[in-house]
Amino acid sequence: MRALESSTGVRDPHTPRSYHVRPDGTFHRDLASRDLRHIVATSTGHLWMDVDATNRGQVELLESLCGFHPLSLEDALNAQSRGKIEEYAGYLFLIVRGVRFHADTEDPYDLETFNLACFLGPNYLVTVHHGTSDSIVGAADRLVRNPELLRRGADRMMHLILDAAVDAYFPILDQIDDFVDGLEERVFEQFDQNAMRDIFAVKRLVLSLRRHLAPQREVFNVLTNRPSPYLTTEGQLYYRDIYDHVLRITDSLETYRDLLASTMDSYLTQVSNRLGTATKGLSVFATMSIPFVIVSGMWGMNFEHIPFSRAPHAFWWMLAGQLIAGLLLFYLLRRFRLV
């Protein structure tokens, strides 16, 4: 295995990372820009070129190398572009959205997203992304260990990258499952009054994932079912597997959304029940205090002649009468199951 390097002996940082398999089966990596132009112009072998959109030198080479349509270049370089798939003259263009939890924040629900654009030609694949992409790094490592991956064709190489990008959703689903289990325990067993904020945070996370995943469902549906001169029939079978993963992820997100809605309803129901219990207790206390209020009000009036006003034990008689009346009211409330 022999690598083509720049004139300095190392890869020029302004030259995209690249991998090439010649018709004779030899494998080369990190080609110079002149070699990349020659391969694209002559359509020899299979080429994968990876462009970092934050590197201006690599972007300039991308713009001048393959003659891509300006609209597709604009979408590829825009980090906020929506997932899509379009066929241009000479190549197939698509964008998928990758996700991961943000590592540089204390918020456990903070999601980081990034675009991965692919230009698929007859014998080449060009990927464009902003910064580091785990799916690109993983695919590059596998390709270095097994160059046969690129010998199978550019469409199979794109499948390898997109499959890794979609599979990155599954660890996030596992984390969401843990979030939901924890929220259910806090609501049903502990009744944590701060759980509502986290319920909304996880629900927002689920809705965000659904929003990012929805366009990709259409992308992989097209890759699976629509004939294209840039996709082999065998290659489309592999994209069917990714499409199945997308459907599984979508179904899981729908399930989590329903679970969160049920958890939120249960939380609000418990709040209402606790409020009802407190109100009921206050009502019982207020009802039992009625005799005290009436008797104290009547015998507390400022008149000269009030019954029992001069009796030596009148206070204790009144106190006993109030207690008896209060207990009688409580007995009647219990008898009629009002408390």
mmCIF file of C-alpha atoms in Angstrom:
data_model
loop_
_atom_site.group_PDB
_atom_site.id
_atom_site.type_symbol
_atom_site.label_atom_id
_atom_site.label_comp_id
_atom_site.label_asym_id
_atom_site.label_seq_id
_atom_site.Cartn_x
_atom_site.Cartn_y
_atom_site.Cartn_z
ATOM 1 C CA MET A 1 0.000 0.000 0.000
ATOM 2 C CA ARG A 2 1.578 3.295 -1.095
ATOM 3 C CA ALA A 3 0.450 6.816 -0.217
ATOM 4 C CA LEU A 4 0.850 9.889 -2.363
ATOM 5 C CA GLU A 5 1.941 12.868 -0.264
ATOM 6 C CA SER A 6 2.495 16.554 -0.834
ATOM 7 C CA SER A 7 5.883 17.934 -1.715
ATOM 8 C CA THR A 8 6.672 18.612 1.950
ATOM 9 C CA GLY A 9 6.222 14.949 2.896
ATOM 10 C CA VAL A 10 3.000 15.567 4.849
ATOM 11 C CA ARG A 11 -0.533 16.331 3.818
ATOM 12 C CA ASP A 12 -1.130 19.971 2.976
ATOM 13 C CA PRO A 13 -3.763 21.249 5.482
ATOM 14 C CA HIS A 14 -5.414 23.165 2.635
ATOM 15 C CA THR A 15 -5.830 19.936 0.660
ATOM 16 C CA PRO A 16 -8.781 17.723 1.585
ATOM 17 C CA ARG A 17 -8.237 14.297 3.043
ATOM 18 C CA SER A 18 -8.572 11.839 0.167
ATOM 19 C CA TYR A 19 -8.460 8.130 -0.602
ATOM 20 C CA HIS A 20 -8.148 6.535 -4.030
ATOM 21 C CA VAL A 21 -8.227 3.017 -5.428
ATOM 22 C CA ARG A 22 -6.762 2.626 -8.921
ATOM 23 C CA PRO A 23 -8.168 0.222 -11.522
ATOM 24 C CA ASP A 24 -5.325 -2.159 -10.745
ATOM 25 C CA GLY A 25 -6.434 -2.286 -7.091
ATOM 26 C CA THR A 26 -3.633 -0.217 -5.522
ATOM 27 C CA PHE A 27 -4.701 2.076 -2.691
ATOM 28 C CA HIS A 28 -3.477 5.641 -2.125
ATOM 29 C CA ARG A 29 -4.372 8.345 0.380
ATOM 30 C CA ASP A 30 -3.872 12.091 0.922
ATOM 31 C CA LEU A 31 -3.398 12.933 -2.724
ATOM 32 C CA ALA A 32 -2.121 16.320 -3.873
ATOM 33 C CA SER A 33 -4.567 18.700 -5.550
ATOM 34 C CA ARG A 34 -3.111 18.070 -9.024
ATOM 35 C CA ASP A 35 -3.644 14.315 -8.591
ATOM 36 C CA LEU A 36 -7.223 14.912 -7.458
ATOM 37 C CA ARG A 37 -7.913 16.998 -10.554
ATOM 38 C CA HIS A 38 -6.446 14.293 -12.770
ATOM 39 C CA ILE A 39 -8.538 11.535 -11.187
ATOM 40 C CA VAL A 40 -11.767 13.527 -11.474
ATOM 41 C CA ALA A 41 -11.003 14.523 -15.075
ATOM 42 C CA THR A 42 -10.150 10.981 -16.202
ATOM 43 C CA SER A 43 -12.630 9.066 -13.989
ATOM 44 C CA THR A 44 -10.018 6.474 -13.073
ATOM 45 C CA GLY A 45 -10.604 4.196 -10.099
ATOM 46 C CA HIS A 46 -12.719 5.134 -7.084
ATOM 47 C CA LEU A 47 -12.107 8.314 -5.102
ATOM 48 C CA TRP A 48 -13.306 9.584 -1.725
ATOM 49 C CA MET A 49 -12.474 13.176 -0.850
ATOM 50 C CA ASP A 50 -13.435 14.682 2.498
ATOM 51 C CA VAL A 51 -13.701 18.479 2.755
ATOM 52 C CA ASP A 52 -13.703 20.470 5.976
ATOM 53 C CA ALA A 53 -15.965 23.463 5.283
ATOM 54 C CA THR A 54 -14.169 25.532 7.942
ATOM 55 C CA ASN A 55 -10.937 25.385 5.892
ATOM 56 C CA ARG A 56 -11.019 28.024 3.162
ATOM 57 C CA GLY A 57 -8.313 26.344 1.106
ATOM 58 C CA GLN A 58 -10.244 23.074 0.959
ATOM 59 C CA VAL A 59 -13.434 24.934 0.052
ATOM 60 C CA GLU A 60 -11.715 26.701 -2.835
ATOM 61 C CA LEU A 61 -10.499 23.369 -4.185
ATOM 62 C CA LEU A 62 -14.016 21.946 -3.850
ATOM 63 C CA GLU A 63 -15.473 24.862 -5.804
ATOM 64 C CA SER A 64 -13.023 24.459 -8.671
ATOM 65 C CA LEU A 65 -12.503 20.700 -8.786
ATOM 66 C CA CYS A 66 -15.668 18.975 -9.982
ATOM 67 C CA GLY A 67 -17.788 21.765 -11.391
ATOM 68 C CA PHE A 68 -20.604 21.275 -8.893
ATOM 69 C CA HIS A 69 -23.714 23.398 -9.302
ATOM 70 C CA PRO A 70 -23.565 26.638 -7.228
ATOM 71 C CA LEU A 71 -26.842 25.816 -5.467
ATOM 72 C CA SER A 72 -25.561 22.465 -4.237
ATOM 73 C CA LEU A 73 -22.300 24.084 -3.115
ATOM 74 C CA GLU A 74 -24.250 26.753 -1.252
ATOM 75 C CA ASP A 75 -26.317 24.112 0.543
ATOM 76 C CA ALA A 76 -23.245 22.024 1.370
ATOM 77 C CA LEU A 77 -21.401 24.995 2.894
ATOM 78 C CA ASN A 78 -24.412 26.227 4.865
ATOM 79 C CA ALA A 79 -24.352 24.589 8.302
ATOM 80 C CA GLN A 80 -28.114 25.188 8.715
ATOM 81 C CA SER A 81 -29.274 23.561 5.484
ATOM 82 C CA ARG A 82 -32.207 21.199 5.752
ATOM 83 C CA GLY A 83 -31.808 17.514 4.922
ATOM 84 C CA LYS A 84 -32.476 16.894 1.239
ATOM 85 C CA ILE A 85 -31.591 14.832 -1.813
ATOM 86 C CA GLU A 86 -31.347 16.190 -5.359
ATOM 87 C CA GLU A 87 -29.944 14.880 -8.602
ATOM 88 C CA TYR A 88 -27.837 17.215 -10.727
ATOM 89 C CA ALA A 89 -26.147 16.673 -14.049
ATOM 90 C CA GLY A 90 -23.274 14.293 -13.352
ATOM 91 C CA TYR A 91 -23.811 13.647 -9.630
ATOM 92 C CA LEU A 92 -26.246 13.000 -6.805
ATOM 93 C CA PHE A 93 -26.324 15.503 -3.938
ATOM 94 C CA LEU A 94 -27.704 14.910 -0.453
ATOM 95 C CA ILE A 95 -27.535 16.311 3.065
ATOM 96 C CA VAL A 96 -28.164 14.449 6.315
ATOM 97 C CA ARG A 97 -28.183 15.868 9.831
ATOM 98 C CA GLY A 98 -25.937 14.315 12.467
ATOM 99 C CA VAL A 99 -26.577 14.684 16.195
ATOM 100 C CA ARG A 100 -24.704 14.261 19.438
ATOM 101 C CA PHE A 101 -24.950 15.564 22.984
ATOM 102 C CA HIS A 102 -23.044 18.785 23.506
ATOM 103 C CA ALA A 103 -19.911 17.955 25.482
ATOM 104 C CA ASP A 104 -19.085 21.535 26.528
ATOM 105 C CA THR A 105 -22.196 22.293 28.562
ATOM 106 C CA GLU A 106 -23.594 21.286 31.942
ATOM 107 C CA ASP A 107 -27.081 20.862 30.497
ATOM 108 C CA PRO A 108 -27.578 17.078 30.080
ATOM 109 C CA TYR A 109 -30.267 17.704 27.456
ATOM 110 C CA ASP A 110 -28.293 20.055 25.204
ATOM 111 C CA LEU A 111 -28.158 18.623 21.685
ATOM 112 C CA GLU A 112 -25.517 19.520 19.097
ATOM 113 C CA THR A 113 -26.308 19.054 15.409
ATOM 114 C CA PHE A 114 -24.188 19.221 12.278
ATOM 115 C CA ASN A 115 -24.708 18.703 8.566
ATOM 116 C CA LEU A 116 -23.010 16.088 6.414
ATOM 117 C CA ALA A 117 -23.225 16.740 2.663
ATOM 118 C CA CYS A 118 -22.369 14.148 0.024
ATOM 119 C CA PHE A 119 -21.657 14.557 -3.686
ATOM 120 C CA LEU A 120 -21.892 11.135 -5.310
ATOM 121 C CA GLY A 121 -20.551 10.829 -8.856
ATOM 122 C CA PRO A 122 -19.943 7.860 -11.142
ATOM 123 C CA ASN A 123 -16.621 7.027 -9.545
ATOM 124 C CA TYR A 124 -16.170 9.506 -6.706
ATOM 125 C CA LEU A 125 -17.622 10.578 -3.390
ATOM 126 C CA VAL A 126 -17.062 14.034 -1.918
ATOM 127 C CA THR A 127 -18.166 14.658 1.667
ATOM 128 C CA VAL A 128 -18.434 18.107 3.221
ATOM 129 C CA HIS A 129 -18.847 18.904 6.893
ATOM 130 C CA HIS A 130 -18.029 21.617 9.428
ATOM 131 C CA GLY A 131 -15.337 20.608 11.909
ATOM 132 C CA THR A 132 -14.892 17.072 13.193
ATOM 133 C CA SER A 133 -17.389 14.385 12.218
ATOM 134 C CA ASP A 134 -17.363 11.107 14.134
ATOM 135 C CA SER A 135 -18.889 9.182 11.230
ATOM 136 C CA ILE A 136 -16.194 10.481 8.860
ATOM 137 C CA VAL A 137 -13.386 9.680 11.281
ATOM 138 C CA GLY A 138 -14.755 6.192 11.877
ATOM 139 C CA ALA A 139 -15.198 5.493 8.163
ATOM 140 C CA ALA A 140 -11.676 6.734 7.402
ATOM 141 C CA ASP A 141 -10.184 4.461 10.062
ATOM 142 C CA ARG A 142 -12.060 1.469 8.697
ATOM 143 C CA LEU A 143 -11.025 2.295 5.152
ATOM 144 C CA VAL A 144 -7.340 2.515 6.061
ATOM 145 C CA ARG A 145 -7.554 -0.919 7.678
ATOM 146 C CA ASN A 146 -9.620 -2.368 4.834
ATOM 147 C CA PRO A 147 -9.201 -0.626 1.429
ATOM 148 C CA GLU A 148 -11.618 -3.151 -0.044
ATOM 149 C CA LEU A 149 -14.407 -0.877 1.214
ATOM 150 C CA LEU A 150 -13.610 1.709 -1.450
ATOM 151 C CA ARG A 151 -12.966 -0.878 -4.152
ATOM 152 C CA ARG A 152 -16.647 -1.823 -3.932
ATOM 153 C CA GLY A 153 -17.609 1.585 -5.292
ATOM 154 C CA ALA A 154 -18.270 5.156 -4.220
ATOM 155 C CA ASP A 155 -21.924 4.407 -3.410
ATOM 156 C CA ARG A 156 -20.907 1.694 -0.946
ATOM 157 C CA MET A 157 -18.453 4.093 0.655
ATOM 158 C CA MET A 158 -21.241 6.636 1.094
ATOM 159 C CA HIS A 159 -23.381 3.922 2.651
ATOM 160 C CA LEU A 160 -20.669 3.261 5.228
ATOM 161 C CA ILE A 161 -20.559 6.940 6.222
ATOM 162 C CA LEU A 162 -24.322 7.490 6.303
ATOM 163 C CA ASP A 163 -24.886 4.291 8.234
ATOM 164 C CA ALA A 164 -22.519 5.523 10.952
ATOM 165 C CA ALA A 165 -24.259 8.926 11.003
ATOM 166 C CA VAL A 166 -27.682 7.331 11.515
ATOM 167 C CA ASP A 167 -26.430 4.789 14.053
ATOM 168 C CA ALA A 168 -25.250 7.734 16.186
ATOM 169 C CA TYR A 169 -28.918 8.307 17.045
ATOM 170 C CA PHE A 170 -29.196 5.028 18.961
ATOM 171 C CA PRO A 171 -26.966 5.986 21.949
ATOM 172 C CA ILE A 172 -29.031 9.161 22.230
ATOM 173 C CA LEU A 173 -32.209 7.068 22.305
ATOM 174 C CA ASP A 174 -30.708 4.957 25.098
ATOM 175 C CA GLN A 175 -29.970 8.137 27.049
ATOM 176 C CA ILE A 176 -33.509 9.406 26.477
ATOM 177 C CA ASP A 177 -34.833 6.063 27.751
ATOM 178 C CA ASP A 178 -32.833 6.582 30.952
ATOM 179 C CA PHE A 179 -34.176 10.141 31.215
ATOM 180 C CA VAL A 180 -37.769 8.917 30.878
ATOM 181 C CA ASP A 181 -37.288 6.140 33.452
ATOM 182 C CA GLY A 182 -35.794 8.634 35.896
ATOM 183 C CA LEU A 183 -38.647 11.088 35.364
ATOM 184 C CA GLU A 184 -41.275 8.404 35.916
ATOM 185 C CA GLU A 185 -39.619 7.433 39.195
ATOM 186 C CA ARG A 186 -39.459 11.060 40.320
ATOM 187 C CA VAL A 187 -43.128 11.621 39.481
ATOM 188 C CA PHE A 188 -44.751 8.370 40.674
ATOM 189 C CA GLU A 189 -42.514 7.395 43.604
ATOM 190 C CA GLN A 190 -40.982 10.611 44.913
ATOM 191 C CA PHE A 191 -43.262 13.295 43.439
ATOM 192 C CA ASP A 192 -40.384 15.658 42.858
ATOM 193 C CA GLN A 193 -41.931 19.079 42.303
ATOM 194 C CA ASN A 194 -38.951 20.069 40.126
ATOM 195 C CA ALA A 195 -39.627 17.235 37.682
ATOM 196 C CA MET A 196 -41.844 19.366 35.438
ATOM 197 C CA ARG A 197 -38.888 21.398 34.189
ATOM 198 C CA ASP A 198 -36.990 18.239 33.232
ATOM 199 C CA ILE A 199 -40.085 16.751 31.573
ATOM 200 C CA PHE A 200 -40.309 19.778 29.321
ATOM 201 C CA ALA A 201 -36.546 19.611 28.618
ATOM 202 C CA VAL A 202 -36.664 15.947 27.557
ATOM 203 C CA LYS A 203 -39.816 16.542 25.521
ATOM 204 C CA ARG A 204 -38.089 19.405 23.744
ATOM 205 C CA LEU A 205 -35.136 17.090 23.064
ATOM 206 C CA VAL A 206 -37.432 14.438 21.547
ATOM 207 C CA LEU A 207 -39.217 16.981 19.374
ATOM 208 C CA SER A 208 -35.881 18.364 18.198
ATOM 209 C CA LEU A 209 -34.715 14.893 17.169
ATOM 210 C CA ARG A 210 -37.964 14.290 15.283
ATOM 211 C CA ARG A 211 -37.540 17.591 13.461
ATOM 212 C CA HIS A 212 -33.996 16.708 12.396
ATOM 213 C CA LEU A 213 -34.870 13.141 11.443
ATOM 214 C CA ALA A 214 -38.020 13.812 9.422
ATOM 215 C CA PRO A 215 -36.237 15.061 6.240
ATOM 216 C CA GLN A 216 -33.780 12.153 6.386
ATOM 217 C CA ARG A 217 -36.643 9.709 6.160
ATOM 218 C CA GLU A 218 -37.392 11.049 2.692
ATOM 219 C CA VAL A 219 -33.676 11.044 1.768
ATOM 220 C CA PHE A 220 -33.226 7.349 2.517
ATOM 221 C CA ASN A 221 -36.573 6.490 0.992
ATOM 222 C CA VAL A 222 -35.300 7.940 -2.299
ATOM 223 C CA LEU A 223 -31.938 6.200 -1.979
ATOM 224 C CA THR A 224 -33.733 2.913 -1.382
ATOM 225 C CA ASN A 225 -36.485 2.991 -3.987
ATOM 226 C CA ARG A 226 -35.663 5.443 -6.757
ATOM 227 C CA PRO A 227 -33.387 4.177 -9.563
ATOM 228 C CA SER A 228 -30.257 6.256 -10.072
ATOM 229 C CA PRO A 229 -27.257 5.900 -12.391
ATOM 230 C CA TYR A 230 -25.020 6.569 -9.381
ATOM 231 C CA LEU A 231 -26.421 3.760 -7.227
ATOM 232 C CA THR A 232 -26.101 0.081 -8.005
ATOM 233 C CA THR A 233 -29.022 -2.253 -7.372
ATOM 234 C CA GLU A 234 -26.961 -4.105 -4.780
ATOM 235 C CA GLY A 235 -25.999 -0.826 -3.129
ATOM 236 C CA GLN A 236 -29.638 0.166 -2.739
ATOM 237 C CA LEU A 237 -30.213 -2.970 -0.666
ATOM 238 C CA TYR A 238 -27.737 -1.611 1.884
ATOM 239 C CA TYR A 239 -29.489 1.758 1.969
ATOM 240 C CA ARG A 240 -32.704 -0.124 2.721
ATOM 241 C CA ASP A 241 -31.094 -1.191 5.982
ATOM 242 C CA ILE A 242 -30.383 2.446 6.893
ATOM 243 C CA TYR A 243 -33.964 3.359 5.991
ATOM 244 C CA ASP A 244 -35.151 0.658 8.372
ATOM 245 C CA HIS A 245 -32.994 2.194 11.115
ATOM 246 C CA VAL A 246 -34.535 5.604 10.459
ATOM 247 C CA LEU A 247 -38.033 4.111 10.793
ATOM 248 C CA ARG A 248 -37.059 2.411 14.056
ATOM 249 C CA ILE A 249 -35.677 5.659 15.446
ATOM 250 C CA THR A 250 -38.819 7.527 14.398
ATOM 251 C CA ASP A 251 -41.055 4.942 16.087
ATOM 252 C CA SER A 252 -38.972 5.135 19.265
ATOM 253 C CA LEU A 253 -39.245 8.923 19.338
ATOM 254 C CA GLU A 254 -43.019 8.672 18.936
ATOM 255 C CA THR A 255 -43.113 6.238 21.867
ATOM 256 C CA TYR A 256 -41.011 8.526 24.056
ATOM 257 C CA ARG A 257 -43.215 11.494 23.158
ATOM 258 C CA ASP A 258 -46.303 9.561 24.274
ATOM 259 C CA LEU A 259 -44.586 8.424 27.483
ATOM 260 C CA LEU A 260 -43.561 11.982 28.309
ATOM 261 C CA ALA A 261 -47.083 13.218 27.641
ATOM 262 C CA SER A 262 -48.452 10.525 29.984
ATOM 263 C CA THR A 263 -45.857 11.388 32.623
ATOM 264 C CA MET A 264 -46.775 15.059 32.391
ATOM 265 C CA ASP A 265 -50.486 14.253 32.717
ATOM 266 C CA SER A 266 -49.745 12.068 35.741
ATOM 267 C CA TYR A 267 -47.718 14.855 37.331
ATOM 268 C CA LEU A 268 -50.530 17.371 36.826
ATOM 269 C CA THR A 269 -53.055 14.848 38.148
ATOM 270 C CA GLN A 270 -51.001 14.325 41.296
ATOM 271 C CA VAL A 271 -50.719 18.078 41.768
ATOM 272 C CA SER A 272 -54.504 18.364 41.430
ATOM 273 C CA ASN A 273 -55.066 15.463 43.845
ATOM 274 C CA ARG A 274 -52.723 16.947 46.422
ATOM 275 C CA LEU A 275 -54.412 20.309 46.081
ATOM 276 C CA GLY A 276 -57.791 18.619 46.504
ATOM 277 C CA THR A 277 -56.580 16.796 49.620
ATOM 278 C CA ALA A 278 -55.269 20.019 51.134
ATOM 279 C CA THR A 279 -58.485 21.842 50.278
ATOM 280 C CA LYS A 280 -60.513 19.025 51.789
ATOM 281 C CA GLY A 281 -58.551 19.172 55.010
ATOM 282 C CA LEU A 282 -59.000 22.923 55.248
ATOM 283 C CA SER A 283 -62.733 22.537 54.591
ATOM 284 C CA VAL A 284 -63.061 19.994 57.411
ATOM 285 C CA PHE A 285 -61.164 22.263 59.776
ATOM 286 C CA ALA A 286 -63.355 25.219 58.789
ATOM 287 C CA THR A 287 -66.541 23.161 59.272
ATOM 288 C CA MET A 288 -65.503 21.961 62.723
ATOM 289 C CA SER A 289 -64.717 25.523 63.755
ATOM 290 C CA ILE A 290 -68.270 26.753 62.988
ATOM 291 C CA PRO A 291 -69.615 26.029 66.516
ATOM 292 C CA PHE A 292 -66.697 27.899 68.056
ATOM 293 C CA VAL A 293 -67.313 30.876 65.823
ATOM 294 C CA ILE A 294 -71.065 30.970 66.476
ATOM 295 C CA VAL A 295 -70.901 30.498 70.238
ATOM 296 C CA SER A 296 -67.966 32.842 70.687
ATOM 297 C CA GLY A 297 -69.693 35.445 68.538
ATOM 298 C CA MET A 298 -73.005 35.277 70.369
ATOM 299 C CA TRP A 299 -71.619 35.301 73.901
ATOM 300 C CA GLY A 300 -68.949 37.789 73.003
ATOM 301 C CA MET A 301 -71.439 40.554 72.174
ATOM 302 C CA ASN A 302 -71.314 43.714 74.292
ATOM 303 C CA PHE A 303 -74.777 43.502 75.901
ATOM 304 C CA GLU A 304 -75.612 43.940 79.560
ATOM 305 C CA HIS A 305 -77.873 40.930 79.963
ATOM 306 C CA ILE A 306 -76.554 37.728 78.296
ATOM 307 C CA PRO A 307 -77.609 34.253 79.474
ATOM 308 C CA PHE A 308 -75.096 32.511 81.722
ATOM 309 C CA SER A 309 -72.979 35.659 81.818
ATOM 310 C CA ARG A 310 -72.852 35.548 85.599
ATOM 311 C CA ALA A 311 -72.759 31.758 86.027
ATOM 312 C CA PRO A 312 -69.471 30.694 87.738
ATOM 313 C CA HIS A 313 -68.846 27.736 85.361
ATOM 314 C CA ALA A 314 -70.372 29.144 82.178
ATOM 315 C CA PHE A 315 -67.024 29.306 80.331
ATOM 316 C CA TRP A 316 -66.388 25.611 80.773
ATOM 317 C CA TRP A 317 -69.975 24.770 79.784
ATOM 318 C CA MET A 318 -69.612 26.777 76.594
ATOM 319 C CA LEU A 319 -66.212 25.221 75.819
ATOM 320 C CA ALA A 320 -67.576 21.712 76.333
ATOM 321 C CA GLY A 321 -70.601 22.483 74.173
ATOM 322 C CA GLN A 322 -68.420 23.770 71.367
ATOM 323 C CA LEU A 323 -66.210 20.706 71.468
ATOM 324 C CA ILE A 324 -69.213 18.373 71.488
ATOM 325 C CA ALA A 325 -70.775 20.208 68.533
ATOM 326 C CA GLY A 326 -67.476 20.123 66.608
ATOM 327 C CA LEU A 327 -67.030 16.403 67.227
ATOM 328 C CA LEU A 328 -70.632 15.773 66.225
ATOM 329 C CA LEU A 329 -70.061 17.584 62.939
ATOM 330 C CA PHE A 330 -66.933 15.545 62.345
ATOM 331 C CA TYR A 331 -68.865 12.327 63.059
ATOM 332 C CA LEU A 332 -71.573 13.295 60.605
ATOM 333 C CA LEU A 333 -69.000 14.153 57.910
ATOM 334 C CA ARG A 334 -67.345 10.758 58.365
ATOM 335 C CA ARG A 335 -70.698 8.969 58.418
ATOM 336 C CA PHE A 336 -71.707 10.449 55.071
ATOM 337 C CA ARG A 337 -68.160 9.906 53.704
ATOM 338 C CA LEU A 338 -67.504 13.553 53.130
ATOM 339 C CA VAL A 339 -64.017 13.265 54.690
#
